[in-house]
């Protein structure tokens, strides 16, 4: 009789574990759907990083030629700080995962 009770208990626990796994998979899928726009925007930004940097450099060069180089460099420094802050936040929240 004790063996039957243990088998029943084991089956209940396995069913609870399976249900928990299903809930976790569902929650993970919901999370991925919720953050998909942010991830898509990040991938787009990374893809356009070099052309945006070149365009920014051209704008700074033009502004520097007009005598407003100090203001342009100040804004460039702020922009660089924002970019680095976003990069750090992305690493903290998403991590360094590789694509599967």
PDB file of C-alpha atoms in Angstrom:
ATOM      1  CA  UNK A   1       0.000   0.000   0.000  1.00  0.00           C
ATOM      2  CA  UNK A   2       2.838   2.396   0.766  1.00  0.00           C
ATOM      3  CA  UNK A   3       4.278   1.749  -2.683  1.00  0.00           C
ATOM      4  CA  UNK A   4       0.931   2.692  -4.286  1.00  0.00           C
ATOM      5  CA  UNK A   5       0.815   5.945  -2.315  1.00  0.00           C
ATOM      6  CA  UNK A   6       4.346   6.816  -3.376  1.00  0.00           C
ATOM      7  CA  UNK A   7       3.542   6.070  -7.022  1.00  0.00           C
ATOM      8  CA  UNK A   8       0.432   8.263  -6.815  1.00  0.00           C
ATOM      9  CA  UNK A   9       2.405  11.063  -5.177  1.00  0.00           C
ATOM     10  CA  UNK A  10       5.112  10.780  -7.834  1.00  0.00           C
ATOM     11  CA  UNK A  11       2.530  10.974 -10.630  1.00  0.00           C
ATOM     12  CA  UNK A  12       0.947  14.069  -9.022  1.00  0.00           C
ATOM     13  CA  UNK A  13       4.319  15.777  -8.701  1.00  0.00           C
ATOM     14  CA  UNK A  14       5.246  14.962 -12.293  1.00  0.00           C
ATOM     15  CA  UNK A  15       1.912  16.385 -13.457  1.00  0.00           C
ATOM     16  CA  UNK A  16       2.517  19.568 -11.442  1.00  0.00           C
ATOM     17  CA  UNK A  17       6.010  19.891 -12.894  1.00  0.00           C
ATOM     18  CA  UNK A  18       4.687  19.429 -16.442  1.00  0.00           C
ATOM     19  CA  UNK A  19       1.985  22.057 -15.843  1.00  0.00           C
ATOM     20  CA  UNK A  20       4.570  24.445 -14.431  1.00  0.00           C
ATOM     21  CA  UNK A  21       6.776  23.941 -17.484  1.00  0.00           C
ATOM     22  CA  UNK A  22       3.829  24.673 -19.796  1.00  0.00           C
ATOM     23  CA  UNK A  23       3.090  27.876 -17.865  1.00  0.00           C
ATOM     24  CA  UNK A  24       6.753  28.909 -18.042  1.00  0.00           C
ATOM     25  CA  UNK A  25       6.891  28.330 -21.801  1.00  0.00           C
ATOM     26  CA  UNK A  26       3.703  30.356 -22.236  1.00  0.00           C
ATOM     27  CA  UNK A  27       5.072  33.197 -20.102  1.00  0.00           C
ATOM     28  CA  UNK A  28       8.354  33.176 -22.043  1.00  0.00           C
ATOM     29  CA  UNK A  29       6.467  33.371 -25.337  1.00  0.00           C
ATOM     30  CA  UNK A  30       4.366  36.262 -24.036  1.00  0.00           C
ATOM     31  CA  UNK A  31       7.520  38.054 -22.918  1.00  0.00           C
ATOM     32  CA  UNK A  32       9.170  37.567 -26.319  1.00  0.00           C
ATOM     33  CA  UNK A  33       6.090  38.946 -28.052  1.00  0.00           C
ATOM     34  CA  UNK A  34       6.006  41.943 -25.702  1.00  0.00           C
ATOM     35  CA  UNK A  35       9.654  42.912 -26.280  1.00  0.00           C
ATOM     36  CA  UNK A  36       9.751  42.031 -29.984  1.00  0.00           C
ATOM     37  CA  UNK A  37       9.311  45.687 -31.119  1.00  0.00           C
ATOM     38  CA  UNK A  38      12.226  46.775 -28.936  1.00  0.00           C
ATOM     39  CA  UNK A  39      14.435  43.961 -30.210  1.00  0.00           C
ATOM     40  CA  UNK A  40      13.481  44.710 -33.816  1.00  0.00           C
ATOM     41  CA  UNK A  41      14.309  48.394 -33.318  1.00  0.00           C
ATOM     42  CA  UNK A  42      17.638  47.459 -31.736  1.00  0.00           C
ATOM     43  CA  UNK A  43      18.538  45.187 -34.661  1.00  0.00           C
ATOM     44  CA  UNK A  44      17.593  47.962 -37.102  1.00  0.00           C
ATOM     45  CA  UNK A  45      19.751  50.447 -35.219  1.00  0.00           C
ATOM     46  CA  UNK A  46      22.697  48.052 -35.214  1.00  0.00           C
ATOM     47  CA  UNK A  47      22.241  47.411 -38.942  1.00  0.00           C
ATOM     48  CA  UNK A  48      22.249  51.163 -39.709  1.00  0.00           C
ATOM     49  CA  UNK A  49      24.983  52.016 -37.194  1.00  0.00           C
ATOM     50  CA  UNK A  50      27.741  52.724 -39.725  1.00  0.00           C
ATOM     51  CA  UNK A  51      25.660  54.862 -42.146  1.00  0.00           C
ATOM     52  CA  UNK A  52      24.244  56.833 -39.199  1.00  0.00           C
ATOM     53  CA  UNK A  53      27.737  57.393 -37.818  1.00  0.00           C
ATOM     54  CA  UNK A  54      28.957  58.563 -41.227  1.00  0.00           C
ATOM     55  CA  UNK A  55      26.001  60.921 -41.591  1.00  0.00           C
ATOM     56  CA  UNK A  56      26.607  62.264 -38.084  1.00  0.00           C
ATOM     57  CA  UNK A  57      30.261  62.780 -38.896  1.00  0.00           C
ATOM     58  CA  UNK A  58      29.372  64.674 -42.063  1.00  0.00           C
ATOM     59  CA  UNK A  59      26.983  66.889 -40.109  1.00  0.00           C
ATOM     60  CA  UNK A  60      29.631  67.559 -37.464  1.00  0.00           C
ATOM     61  CA  UNK A  61      32.175  68.363 -40.172  1.00  0.00           C
ATOM     62  CA  UNK A  62      29.791  70.874 -41.745  1.00  0.00           C
ATOM     63  CA  UNK A  63      28.966  72.425 -38.390  1.00  0.00           C
ATOM     64  CA  UNK A  64      32.653  72.606 -37.527  1.00  0.00           C
ATOM     65  CA  UNK A  65      33.378  74.498 -40.715  1.00  0.00           C
ATOM     66  CA  UNK A  66      30.774  77.115 -39.771  1.00  0.00           C
ATOM     67  CA  UNK A  67      32.430  77.916 -36.452  1.00  0.00           C
ATOM     68  CA  UNK A  68      30.081  75.983 -34.216  1.00  0.00           C
ATOM     69  CA  UNK A  69      32.462  73.088 -33.636  1.00  0.00           C
ATOM     70  CA  UNK A  70      32.325  73.321 -29.834  1.00  0.00           C
ATOM     71  CA  UNK A  71      28.538  73.086 -29.750  1.00  0.00           C
ATOM     72  CA  UNK A  72      28.626  70.258 -32.277  1.00  0.00           C
ATOM     73  CA  UNK A  73      31.183  68.338 -30.244  1.00  0.00           C
ATOM     74  CA  UNK A  74      29.115  68.862 -27.090  1.00  0.00           C
ATOM     75  CA  UNK A  75      26.056  67.367 -28.788  1.00  0.00           C
ATOM     76  CA  UNK A  76      28.135  64.576 -30.272  1.00  0.00           C
ATOM     77  CA  UNK A  77      29.440  63.718 -26.817  1.00  0.00           C
ATOM     78  CA  UNK A  78      25.921  63.663 -25.405  1.00  0.00           C
ATOM     79  CA  UNK A  79      24.758  61.457 -28.256  1.00  0.00           C
ATOM     80  CA  UNK A  80      27.649  59.098 -27.700  1.00  0.00           C
ATOM     81  CA  UNK A  81      26.739  58.920 -24.018  1.00  0.00           C
ATOM     82  CA  UNK A  82      23.149  58.076 -24.895  1.00  0.00           C
ATOM     83  CA  UNK A  83      24.258  55.371 -27.327  1.00  0.00           C
ATOM     84  CA  UNK A  84      26.576  53.833 -24.751  1.00  0.00           C
ATOM     85  CA  UNK A  85      23.833  53.999 -22.120  1.00  0.00           C
ATOM     86  CA  UNK A  86      21.412  52.203 -24.424  1.00  0.00           C
ATOM     87  CA  UNK A  87      24.058  49.591 -25.224  1.00  0.00           C
ATOM     88  CA  UNK A  88      24.716  48.998 -21.523  1.00  0.00           C
ATOM     89  CA  UNK A  89      20.989  48.759 -20.760  1.00  0.00           C
ATOM     90  CA  UNK A  90      20.541  46.276 -23.596  1.00  0.00           C
ATOM     91  CA  UNK A  91      23.375  44.119 -22.268  1.00  0.00           C
ATOM     92  CA  UNK A  92      21.928  44.221 -18.775  1.00  0.00           C
ATOM     93  CA  UNK A  93      18.387  43.324 -19.803  1.00  0.00           C
ATOM     94  CA  UNK A  94      18.995  40.967 -22.716  1.00  0.00           C
ATOM     95  CA  UNK A  95      22.501  39.735 -22.046  1.00  0.00           C
ATOM     96  CA  UNK A  96      25.039  38.448 -24.537  1.00  0.00           C
ATOM     97  CA  UNK A  97      22.910  35.748 -26.089  1.00  0.00           C
ATOM     98  CA  UNK A  98      23.836  34.268 -29.410  1.00  0.00           C
ATOM     99  CA  UNK A  99      21.254  33.569 -32.078  1.00  0.00           C
ATOM    100  CA  UNK A 100      20.169  29.988 -32.384  1.00  0.00           C
TER     101      UNK A 100
END
